[in-house]
Short mmCIF file of C-alpha atoms and ligand atoms in Angstrom, two decimals:
data_model
loop_
_atom_site.label_atom_id
_atom_site.label_comp_id
_atom_site.label_asym_id
_atom_site.label_seq_id
_atom_site.Cartn_x
_atom_site.Cartn_y
_atom_site.Cartn_z
CA UNK H 1 0.61 -28.86 75.82
CA UNK H 2 1.07 -28.01 72.20
CA UNK H 3 -0.22 -25.21 70.06
CA UNK H 4 1.00 -22.48 67.83
CA UNK H 5 2.28 -19.35 69.45
CA UNK H 6 3.27 -16.03 67.95
CA UNK H 7 6.05 -14.28 69.83
CA UNK H 8 6.53 -10.56 69.23
CA UNK H 9 9.63 -8.78 70.49
CA UNK H 10 11.91 -6.21 68.88
CA UNK H 11 14.86 -7.40 70.95
CA UNK H 12 16.18 -10.05 68.56
CA UNK H 13 18.19 -11.96 71.15
CA UNK H 14 15.20 -12.09 73.52
CA UNK H 15 12.96 -13.15 70.65
CA UNK H 16 15.14 -16.02 69.55
CA UNK H 17 15.56 -17.18 73.13
CA UNK H 18 11.78 -17.33 73.58
CA UNK H 19 11.36 -19.17 70.29
CA UNK H 20 13.86 -21.78 71.44
CA UNK H 21 12.21 -22.19 74.81
CA UNK H 22 8.72 -22.63 73.39
CA UNK H 23 9.90 -25.07 70.71
CA UNK H 24 11.51 -27.05 73.51
CA UNK H 25 8.17 -27.14 75.35
CA UNK H 26 6.54 -28.60 72.26
CA UNK H 27 4.93 -25.51 70.78
CA UNK H 28 5.11 -24.31 67.22
CA UNK H 29 6.74 -20.93 67.73
CA UNK H 30 6.74 -18.10 65.19
CA UNK H 31 8.66 -14.89 65.74
CA UNK H 32 7.73 -11.34 64.74
CA UNK H 33 10.04 -8.39 65.24
CA UNK H 34 7.54 -5.61 65.73
CA UNK H 35 3.84 -4.83 65.97
CA UNK H 36 3.36 -4.36 62.23
CA UNK H 37 4.99 -7.69 61.57
CA UNK H 38 2.76 -9.35 64.17
CA UNK H 39 -0.41 -7.91 62.61
CA UNK H 40 0.71 -9.28 59.23
CA UNK H 41 1.21 -12.73 60.72
CA UNK H 42 -2.18 -12.80 62.44
CA UNK H 43 -3.87 -11.79 59.19
CA UNK H 44 -2.25 -14.63 57.33
CA UNK H 45 -2.25 -17.50 59.78
CA UNK H 46 -4.08 -18.69 62.80
CA UNK H 47 -2.37 -18.81 66.17
CA UNK H 48 -3.57 -20.16 69.48
CA UNK H 49 -1.84 -17.47 71.49
CA UNK H 50 0.23 -14.28 71.09
CA UNK H 51 3.04 -13.32 73.46
CA UNK H 52 3.97 -9.69 72.88
CA UNK H 53 6.35 -7.09 74.18
CA UNK H 54 4.77 -3.72 74.93
CA UNK H 55 7.55 -1.33 74.14
CA UNK H 56 8.47 -1.75 70.51
CA UNK H 57 9.60 0.55 67.76
CA UNK H 58 7.20 1.00 64.85
CA UNK H 59 3.78 -0.14 66.12
CA UNK H 60 3.81 -0.65 69.89
CA UNK H 61 2.23 -3.49 71.82
CA UNK H 62 -0.93 -1.67 72.84
CA UNK H 63 -1.85 -0.67 69.33
CA UNK H 64 -0.88 -4.08 67.96
CA UNK H 65 -3.11 -5.72 70.57
CA UNK H 66 -6.10 -3.78 69.36
CA UNK H 67 -5.37 -4.43 65.69
CA UNK H 68 -4.86 -8.15 66.32
CA UNK H 69 -8.22 -8.36 68.04
CA UNK H 70 -9.84 -6.68 65.06
CA UNK H 71 -8.81 -9.68 63.00
CA UNK H 72 -9.33 -12.31 65.63
CA UNK H 73 -11.23 -11.16 68.75
CA UNK H 74 -10.88 -14.46 70.57
CA UNK H 75 -7.13 -14.94 70.38
CA UNK H 76 -5.47 -14.58 73.80
CA UNK H 77 -2.71 -11.96 73.82
CA UNK H 78 -0.22 -12.03 76.68
CA UNK H 79 1.74 -8.84 77.21
CA UNK H 80 5.35 -8.66 78.38
CA UNK H 81 6.38 -5.49 80.12
CA UNK H 82 9.22 -4.13 82.18
CA UNK H 83 8.45 -4.03 85.87
CA UNK H 84 8.57 -0.26 85.81
CA UNK H 85 5.70 0.01 83.35
CA UNK H 86 3.02 -1.98 85.09
CA UNK H 87 0.49 0.76 84.41
CA UNK H 88 0.90 0.00 80.72
CA UNK H 89 0.13 -3.61 81.51
CA UNK H 90 -3.03 -2.56 83.31
CA UNK H 91 -4.09 -0.53 80.29
CA UNK H 92 -3.43 -3.56 78.08
CA UNK H 93 -5.61 -5.71 80.34
CA UNK H 94 -8.42 -3.22 80.07
CA UNK H 95 -8.09 -3.35 76.31
CA UNK H 96 -8.55 -7.09 76.34
CA UNK H 97 -5.10 -8.59 76.89
CA UNK H 98 -5.42 -12.07 78.35
CA UNK H 99 -2.71 -11.54 80.97
CA UNK H 100 0.63 -9.80 81.48
CA UNK H 101 4.08 -10.83 82.57
CA UNK H 102 6.84 -8.61 83.88
CA UNK H 103 10.39 -8.79 82.62
CA UNK H 104 12.72 -10.40 83.44
CA UNK H 105 10.47 -13.34 82.74
CA UNK H 106 10.00 -16.15 85.19
CA UNK H 107 9.86 -19.19 82.92
CA UNK H 108 7.60 -21.28 85.13
CA UNK H 109 5.12 -18.46 85.25
CA UNK H 110 5.48 -17.90 81.52
CA UNK H 111 4.70 -21.50 80.76
CA UNK H 112 1.78 -21.55 83.16
CA UNK H 113 0.18 -18.42 81.76
CA UNK H 114 0.56 -19.59 78.17
CA UNK H 115 -0.88 -23.00 79.01
CA UNK H 116 -3.78 -21.39 80.78
CA UNK H 117 -4.49 -19.15 77.81
CA UNK H 118 -4.56 -22.19 75.52
CA UNK H 119 -6.95 -23.99 77.81
CA UNK H 120 -9.05 -20.88 77.76
CA UNK H 121 -9.02 -20.94 73.95
CA UNK H 122 -10.02 -24.57 73.68
CA UNK H 123 -12.69 -24.03 76.29
CA UNK H 124 -14.11 -21.12 74.36
CA UNK H 125 -14.13 -23.30 71.25
CA UNK H 126 -15.85 -26.12 73.10
CA UNK H 127 -18.46 -23.74 74.44
CA UNK H 128 -19.14 -22.50 70.93
CA UNK H 129 -19.58 -25.99 69.56
CA UNK H 130 -21.83 -26.89 72.48
CA UNK H 131 -23.99 -23.91 71.67
CA UNK H 132 -24.24 -25.06 68.07
CA UNK H 133 -25.17 -28.57 69.19
CA UNK H 134 -27.80 -27.21 71.53
CA UNK H 135 -29.54 -25.38 68.74
CA UNK H 136 -29.45 -28.47 66.54
CA UNK H 137 -30.57 -31.00 69.09
CA UNK H 138 -33.60 -29.35 70.57
CA UNK H 139 -36.24 -30.88 68.36
CA UNK H 140 -38.23 -31.83 71.40
CA UNK H 141 -38.46 -28.34 72.74
CA UNK H 142 -36.59 -28.08 75.97
CA UNK H 143 -35.46 -31.68 76.36
CA UNK H 144 -31.71 -31.50 76.09
CA UNK H 145 -29.63 -34.51 75.19
CA UNK H 146 -27.62 -35.96 72.37
CA UNK H 147 -26.64 -39.30 73.89
CA UNK H 148 -27.67 -42.44 72.07
CA UNK H 149 -30.17 -43.42 74.81
CA UNK H 150 -31.80 -40.02 74.81
CA UNK H 151 -32.08 -39.87 71.04
CA UNK H 152 -33.79 -43.27 71.06
CA UNK H 153 -36.13 -42.07 73.76
CA UNK H 154 -37.06 -38.85 72.00
CA UNK H 155 -37.68 -40.82 68.84
CA UNK H 156 -40.02 -43.08 70.75
CA UNK H 157 -41.80 -40.05 72.16
CA UNK H 158 -42.34 -38.71 68.68
CA UNK H 159 -43.80 -42.05 67.65
CA UNK H 160 -46.21 -42.58 70.54
CA UNK H 161 -47.22 -38.98 71.14
CA UNK H 162 -49.75 -38.70 68.29
CA UNK H 163 -51.43 -41.99 69.28
CA UNK H 164 -53.99 -42.36 72.05
CA UNK H 165 -51.88 -44.94 73.87
CA UNK H 166 -51.57 -44.82 77.63
CA UNK H 167 -47.93 -44.25 78.56
CA UNK H 168 -46.10 -45.21 81.73
CA UNK H 169 -42.93 -43.22 82.25
CA UNK H 170 -40.44 -44.76 84.65
CA UNK H 171 -37.07 -43.52 85.81
CA UNK H 172 -35.18 -42.35 88.86
CA UNK H 173 -36.11 -39.15 90.61
CA UNK H 174 -35.03 -36.04 88.73
CA UNK H 175 -34.51 -37.67 85.35
CA UNK H 176 -37.12 -35.56 83.57
CA UNK H 177 -40.24 -37.73 83.63
CA UNK H 178 -42.52 -34.74 83.91
CA UNK H 179 -40.75 -33.07 81.01
CA UNK H 180 -41.44 -36.11 78.86
CA UNK H 181 -45.09 -36.18 79.88
CA UNK H 182 -45.38 -32.59 78.72
CA UNK H 183 -43.58 -33.40 75.45
CA UNK H 184 -45.99 -36.25 74.70
CA UNK H 185 -48.95 -33.98 75.28
CA UNK H 186 -47.46 -31.16 73.23
CA UNK H 187 -46.82 -33.46 70.28
CA UNK H 188 -50.30 -34.96 70.35
CA UNK H 189 -53.59 -33.86 68.78
CA UNK H 190 -54.74 -32.92 72.24
CA UNK H 191 -52.13 -30.18 72.57
CA UNK H 192 -54.68 -27.35 72.36
CA UNK H 193 -56.52 -28.73 75.36
CA UNK H 194 -55.24 -29.03 78.88
CA UNK H 195 -52.50 -31.19 80.32
CA UNK H 196 -53.61 -31.70 83.92
CA UNK H 197 -51.02 -32.94 86.39
CA UNK H 198 -51.99 -34.71 89.60
CA UNK H 199 -49.34 -35.54 92.14
CA UNK H 200 -50.76 -38.74 93.55
CA UNK H 201 -48.29 -38.78 96.43
CA UNK H 202 -49.47 -35.50 97.85
CA UNK H 203 -52.97 -36.54 98.86
CA UNK H 204 -54.59 -39.01 101.22
CA UNK H 205 -57.00 -41.64 100.00
CA UNK H 206 -60.28 -39.73 100.22
CA UNK H 207 -58.82 -36.42 99.19
CA UNK H 208 -57.21 -38.04 96.18
CA UNK H 209 -60.52 -39.50 95.09
CA UNK H 210 -62.25 -36.16 95.25
CA UNK H 211 -59.30 -34.48 93.57
CA UNK H 212 -59.41 -36.92 90.66
CA UNK H 213 -63.13 -37.44 90.25
CA UNK H 214 -64.73 -34.44 91.95
CA UNK H 215 -67.46 -34.46 94.56
CA UNK H 216 -71.10 -33.55 95.11
CA UNK H 217 -72.17 -30.86 97.51
CA UNK H 218 -72.36 -32.34 101.02
CA UNK H 219 -70.45 -35.49 100.07
CA UNK H 220 -68.23 -35.04 103.10
CA UNK H 221 -67.64 -32.46 105.79
CA UNK H 222 -66.29 -29.35 104.16
CA UNK H 223 -67.74 -30.19 100.73
CA UNK H 224 -69.94 -27.12 100.66
CA UNK H 225 -70.32 -27.09 96.90
CA UNK H 226 -70.03 -29.46 94.00
CA UNK H 227 -66.62 -29.68 92.50
CA UNK H 228 -65.37 -31.06 89.21
CA UNK H 229 -62.39 -33.34 89.46
CA UNK H 230 -59.13 -33.31 87.53
CA UNK H 231 -60.29 -35.99 85.10
CA UNK H 232 -63.13 -33.70 84.06
CA UNK H 233 -60.76 -30.76 83.83
CA UNK H 234 -58.58 -32.83 81.48
CA UNK H 235 -61.51 -33.69 79.22
CA UNK H 236 -60.33 -33.72 75.59
CA UNK H 237 -56.83 -33.25 76.89
CA UNK H 238 -54.34 -35.31 78.89
CA UNK H 239 -54.19 -36.26 82.53
CA UNK H 240 -50.74 -36.87 83.98
CA UNK H 241 -50.79 -39.10 87.04
CA UNK H 242 -47.43 -38.33 88.63
CA UNK H 243 -46.07 -40.68 91.33
CA UNK H 244 -48.76 -43.19 90.43
CA UNK H 245 -46.96 -45.81 92.54
CA UNK H 246 -48.15 -43.95 95.64
CA UNK H 247 -51.86 -44.41 94.97
CA UNK H 248 -53.35 -46.34 97.92
CA UNK H 249 -54.89 -49.75 97.23
CA UNK H 250 -58.60 -48.82 97.59
CA UNK H 251 -58.09 -45.91 95.15
CA UNK H 252 -56.32 -48.20 92.70
CA UNK H 253 -59.57 -50.08 92.02
CA UNK H 254 -61.38 -46.83 91.25
CA UNK H 255 -58.56 -45.61 89.10
CA UNK H 256 -58.59 -48.86 87.16
CA UNK H 257 -62.26 -48.43 86.42
CA UNK H 258 -61.78 -44.85 85.27
CA UNK H 259 -59.02 -45.89 82.92
CA UNK H 260 -60.77 -48.98 81.61
CA UNK H 261 -64.18 -47.44 81.06
CA UNK H 262 -63.19 -43.82 80.69
CA UNK H 263 -65.93 -43.25 83.24
CA UNK H 264 -65.81 -41.54 86.59
CA UNK H 265 -68.15 -40.97 89.50
CA UNK H 266 -68.01 -37.94 91.71
CA UNK H 267 -67.65 -38.66 95.39
CA UNK H 268 -71.19 -38.75 96.79
CA UNK H 269 -72.81 -39.65 93.47
CA UNK H 270 -73.42 -42.91 91.66
CA UNK H 271 -73.97 -41.42 88.23
CA UNK H 272 -71.17 -42.36 85.87
CA UNK H 273 -69.78 -39.56 83.74
CA UNK H 274 -67.92 -40.21 80.55
CA UNK H 275 -64.57 -38.46 80.07
CA UNK H 276 -62.35 -38.31 77.02
CA UNK H 277 -58.80 -38.26 78.35
CA UNK H 278 -55.38 -39.46 77.34
CA UNK H 279 -53.57 -40.99 80.29
CA UNK H 280 -49.90 -40.63 81.10
CA UNK H 281 -48.52 -41.90 84.39
CA UNK H 282 -45.09 -41.72 85.97
CA UNK H 283 -43.28 -43.36 88.84
CA UNK H 284 -39.79 -43.73 90.20
CA UNK H 285 -40.72 -47.07 91.76
CA UNK H 286 -40.34 -50.44 90.19
CA UNK H 287 -44.06 -51.14 89.78
CA UNK H 288 -43.53 -54.78 88.88
CA UNK H 289 -41.82 -55.25 92.25
CA UNK H 290 -44.74 -53.50 93.91
CA UNK H 291 -47.09 -55.88 92.11
CA UNK H 292 -45.13 -58.89 93.34
CA UNK H 293 -45.25 -57.53 96.88
CA UNK H 294 -48.99 -57.05 96.61
CA UNK H 295 -48.80 -53.28 96.91
CA UNK H 296 -49.90 -52.45 93.38
CA UNK H 297 -52.72 -54.04 91.41
CA UNK H 298 -51.47 -56.13 88.57
CA UNK H 299 -54.44 -55.26 86.33
CA UNK H 300 -53.88 -51.56 86.89
CA UNK H 301 -50.20 -51.98 86.12
CA UNK H 302 -50.96 -53.50 82.72
CA UNK H 303 -53.56 -50.83 81.98
CA UNK H 304 -50.98 -48.12 82.62
CA UNK H 305 -48.00 -49.80 81.06
CA UNK H 306 -49.29 -50.00 77.50
CA UNK H 307 -46.27 -48.12 76.29
CA UNK H 308 -43.32 -47.86 78.62
CA UNK H 309 -40.81 -45.07 78.46
CA UNK H 310 -37.79 -45.55 80.67
CA UNK H 311 -35.91 -42.34 81.22
CA UNK H 312 -32.25 -43.22 81.84
CA UNK H 313 -30.29 -41.99 84.83
CA UNK H 314 -28.01 -39.07 83.99
CA UNK H 315 -24.82 -41.17 84.45
CA UNK H 316 -25.99 -43.41 81.65
CA UNK H 317 -26.26 -40.58 79.13
CA UNK H 318 -22.92 -40.28 77.45
CA UNK H 319 -21.93 -36.69 76.91
CA UNK H 320 -25.17 -35.15 78.09
CA UNK H 321 -23.83 -33.67 81.32
CA UNK H 322 -21.70 -31.13 79.46
CA UNK H 323 -24.58 -30.24 77.18
CA UNK H 324 -27.07 -29.86 80.02
CA UNK H 325 -24.57 -27.94 82.13
CA UNK H 326 -24.11 -25.40 79.36
CA UNK H 327 -27.85 -25.19 78.81
CA UNK H 328 -28.51 -24.50 82.48
CA UNK H 329 -25.61 -22.07 82.65
CA UNK H 330 -27.13 -19.96 79.88
CA UNK H 331 -30.54 -20.15 81.46
CA UNK H 332 -29.43 -19.11 84.92
CA UNK H 333 -26.97 -16.52 83.69
CA UNK H 334 -29.87 -14.89 81.85
CA UNK H 335 -32.12 -15.16 84.85
CA UNK H 336 -29.50 -13.62 87.18
CA UNK H 337 -28.37 -11.08 84.59
CA UNK H 338 -24.81 -12.38 84.72
CA UNK H 339 -22.48 -12.71 81.82
CA UNK H 340 -21.00 -16.18 82.10
CA UNK H 341 -18.63 -17.56 79.52
CA UNK H 342 -18.52 -21.18 80.60
CA UNK H 343 -16.75 -23.59 82.90
CA UNK H 344 -13.07 -23.87 83.71
CA UNK H 345 -11.66 -27.21 82.53
CA UNK H 346 -11.33 -28.35 86.15
CA UNK H 347 -14.96 -27.47 86.88
CA UNK H 348 -16.18 -29.26 83.76
CA UNK H 349 -14.07 -32.25 84.69
CA UNK H 350 -15.80 -32.40 88.06
CA UNK H 351 -19.24 -32.20 86.48
CA UNK H 352 -18.47 -34.94 84.00
CA UNK H 353 -17.03 -37.29 86.62
CA UNK H 354 -19.64 -36.82 89.33
CA UNK H 355 -22.26 -39.61 89.33
CA UNK H 356 -25.33 -37.34 89.83
CA UNK H 357 -27.52 -39.47 92.11
CA UNK H 358 -30.16 -36.73 91.93
CA UNK H 359 -29.95 -36.74 88.14
CA UNK H 360 -30.84 -33.70 86.05
CA UNK H 361 -32.55 -31.97 88.92
CA UNK H 362 -29.38 -32.10 91.00
CA UNK H 363 -27.32 -30.83 88.09
CA UNK H 364 -29.77 -28.02 87.47
CA UNK H 365 -29.73 -26.95 91.12
CA UNK H 366 -25.93 -27.12 91.29
CA UNK H 367 -25.51 -24.93 88.24
CA UNK H 368 -28.02 -22.38 89.46
CA UNK H 369 -26.15 -22.17 92.75
CA UNK H 370 -22.81 -21.91 90.98
CA UNK H 371 -24.02 -19.08 88.76
CA UNK H 372 -25.20 -17.14 91.77
CA UNK H 373 -21.95 -17.70 93.68
CA UNK H 374 -19.53 -17.18 90.81
CA UNK H 375 -17.44 -14.05 90.77
CA UNK H 376 -15.63 -14.30 87.43
CA UNK H 377 -16.64 -15.13 83.87
CA UNK H 378 -16.15 -18.84 84.38
CA UNK H 379 -17.67 -21.29 86.82
CA UNK H 380 -14.90 -22.86 88.89
CA UNK H 381 -14.84 -25.92 91.16
CA UNK H 382 -15.21 -23.62 94.13
CA UNK H 383 -18.71 -22.69 93.03
CA UNK H 384 -20.07 -26.21 93.46
CA UNK H 385 -21.80 -27.45 96.62
CA UNK H 386 -19.93 -29.51 99.20
CA UNK H 387 -21.84 -32.65 98.23
CA UNK H 388 -20.08 -32.62 94.87
CA UNK H 389 -16.66 -31.49 96.06
CA UNK H 390 -16.68 -34.00 98.93
CA UNK H 391 -17.27 -36.80 96.49
CA UNK H 392 -13.81 -36.16 95.11
CA UNK H 393 -12.18 -35.41 98.43
CA UNK H 394 -10.71 -38.88 98.99
CA UNK H 395 -9.67 -39.34 95.39
CA UNK H 396 -5.94 -38.63 95.35
CA UNK H 397 -5.75 -37.12 91.93
CA UNK H 398 -2.54 -35.66 90.57
CA UNK H 399 -2.21 -32.32 92.26
CA UNK H 400 -2.87 -29.64 89.68
CA UNK H 401 -1.09 -26.30 89.54
CA UNK H 402 -4.03 -24.68 91.24
CA UNK H 403 -4.03 -27.01 94.21
CA UNK H 404 -0.27 -26.56 94.59
CA UNK H 405 -0.65 -22.93 95.43
CA UNK H 406 -0.18 -22.65 99.17
CA UNK H 407 2.07 -25.70 99.49
CA UNK H 408 5.68 -25.32 100.56
CA UNK H 409 8.38 -26.09 98.01
CA UNK H 410 9.40 -29.06 100.14
CA UNK H 411 5.88 -30.42 99.90
CA UNK H 412 5.86 -29.93 96.17
CA UNK H 413 9.19 -31.68 95.88
CA UNK H 414 7.92 -34.54 97.98
CA UNK H 415 4.76 -34.87 95.88
CA UNK H 416 6.85 -34.82 92.69
CA UNK H 417 9.04 -37.61 94.02
CA UNK H 418 6.10 -39.75 95.14
CA UNK H 419 4.29 -39.28 91.86
CA UNK H 420 7.36 -40.01 89.78
CA UNK H 421 8.20 -43.12 91.74
CA UNK H 422 4.67 -44.36 91.30
CA UNK H 423 4.91 -43.74 87.54
CA UNK H 424 8.15 -45.73 87.39
CA UNK H 425 6.67 -48.41 89.64
CA UNK H 426 9.37 -47.81 92.23
CA UNK H 427 12.31 -47.85 89.82
CA UNK H 428 14.67 -45.27 91.34
CA UNK H 429 17.10 -44.92 88.44
CA UNK H 430 14.26 -44.17 86.06
CA UNK H 431 12.67 -41.78 88.54
CA UNK H 432 15.95 -39.94 89.07
CA UNK H 433 16.30 -39.52 85.31
CA UNK H 434 12.77 -38.14 85.00
CA UNK H 435 13.35 -35.76 87.90
CA UNK H 436 16.65 -34.62 86.44
CA UNK H 437 18.69 -35.52 89.54
CA UNK H 438 21.19 -38.22 90.36
CA UNK H 439 20.22 -41.46 92.02
CA UNK H 440 22.14 -40.43 95.13
CA UNK H 441 20.29 -37.14 95.39
CA UNK H 442 17.03 -38.99 94.97
CA UNK H 443 17.96 -41.41 97.73
CA UNK H 444 18.81 -38.52 100.04
CA UNK H 445 15.48 -36.86 99.33
CA UNK H 446 13.61 -40.11 99.83
CA UNK H 447 15.21 -40.33 103.27
CA UNK H 448 14.61 -36.67 104.04
CA UNK H 449 10.91 -36.82 103.17
CA UNK H 450 10.44 -40.34 104.51
CA UNK H 451 8.94 -41.44 101.23
CA UNK H 452 7.71 -45.01 101.25
CA UNK H 453 8.23 -46.76 97.98
CA UNK H 454 5.39 -48.87 96.66
CA UNK H 455 6.09 -51.32 93.92
N1 ATP R 1 -33.26 -33.55 79.30
C1 ATP R 1 -33.52 -32.45 79.99
N2 ATP R 1 -33.28 -31.25 79.45
C2 ATP R 1 -33.53 -30.13 80.16
N3 ATP R 1 -34.00 -30.10 81.40
C3 ATP R 1 -34.27 -31.26 81.99
C4 ATP R 1 -34.03 -32.50 81.32
N4 ATP R 1 -34.39 -33.49 82.15
C5 ATP R 1 -34.81 -32.91 83.28
N5 ATP R 1 -34.75 -31.58 83.21
C6 ATP R 1 -35.08 -30.64 84.29
O1 ATP R 1 -34.75 -31.26 85.51
C7 ATP R 1 -35.71 -31.05 86.52
C8 ATP R 1 -36.27 -32.37 86.98
O2 ATP R 1 -37.07 -32.95 85.98
P1 ATP R 1 -38.50 -33.61 86.29
O3 ATP R 1 -39.23 -32.84 87.33
O4 ATP R 1 -39.20 -33.83 85.00
O5 ATP R 1 -37.98 -34.97 86.91
P2 ATP R 1 -38.82 -36.22 87.40
O6 ATP R 1 -38.28 -37.40 86.68
O7 ATP R 1 -40.28 -35.95 87.25
O8 ATP R 1 -38.40 -36.33 88.91
P3 ATP R 1 -39.27 -36.87 90.20
O9 ATP R 1 -39.37 -38.36 90.04
O10 ATP R 1 -38.41 -36.49 91.37
O11 ATP R 1 -40.58 -36.19 90.15
C9 ATP R 1 -36.76 -30.15 85.89
O12 ATP R 1 -36.48 -28.81 86.22
C10 ATP R 1 -36.59 -30.37 84.40
O13 ATP R 1 -36.96 -29.23 83.68
MG1 MG R 2 -41.75 -35.63 88.68
#
């Protein structure tokens, strides 16, 4: 970790000790001897974090905290207080302090809290820049994405939308095919007329025919009045044939005719009716495979696939997961009237590394669930469903500080030794140096913990 930290303490010896410690940890440390001094510093320079004593002559810590936040509301301020004045610490927290530490300081805790506050800062920054990006990237309404593949795709949508071309949208389940169908319609001259969606998978052969083309009164049992079909409803607009790969063979011939001639016949009638529709179809199947297997008509395939849009799987969209996650977070926070600030770094890490077999839909559902379950301002790993967490269960990642909580010191020592030995590829002298112990001590501990050394 590195960053610039302002340390405020009117005890000069304590101040210079803290400056030395933080410099040793790699921080740029600046000292201030009282609240007034600290306020001056914050006005003149930018810091990533402020560590401040509460009880100081001149301007005290509480007042300084408030004044510092007037200049820079997002800077984390960590308060140091004597154990006997914890109520002051609580007041400071209510006034927006990031955290508090009691004196005498525990250096491990000190380092941890400061590191966490810096992560918090960079996260807040990242969230802000994501927000900016979101507002810049949304030329296609609600289609979020700034990856190369998605930008190419949206460009293609903008090109084909105003034409009359039939479009076949392919892509895995949950990638946003329906969203693209809507975008094409909305960017076309037909936008003031209807976009009619038919889910071809939901209906059996005869029902699908009547759904698409309509029927005459008495055409079949239950047809007690004439009904217009979806093609007619889409007249002058667009019909979206979703899951077109599921259309049964006999229907495929009728569909082909409708598309070729722009003519339909109601079930129970042989009078052809002309319709003026733009056709968009979508499927998550490989239609060419279906053609080869004799399950999909080749002529229909070519009629539909005049322009092909392939919506990429979410794993193939570099950087889009973070963008989409933030977008969904805002949406569901609004919907659930929750104030959410973002994701913890660990949570974001999980989102970015998970392969998302269910694509955007799975991400959307996971975020909605997380927002509902979350208790704090930030979504944490704990808020994700088991399917995501389990994916990482067998990955032996470096144990983070958070996962160490609850382990015994012996366990932590053992983990440290194993990790260090694996970094040094089994070299014990090097490992001992890194661990700050002698080779003999290391050997004893290796025996004690029964550590097996892998080279
Ligand atoms: N780029 C995107 N930006 C914002 N939301 C998206 C994006 N892509 C997909 N979504 C959302 O994800 C969900 C799934 O999208 P959609 O229903 O369009 O997927 P699909 O490809 O039609 O899936 P299926 O094949 O299962 O029908 C929808 O709620 C949609 O709004
Ligand atoms: Mg769909």
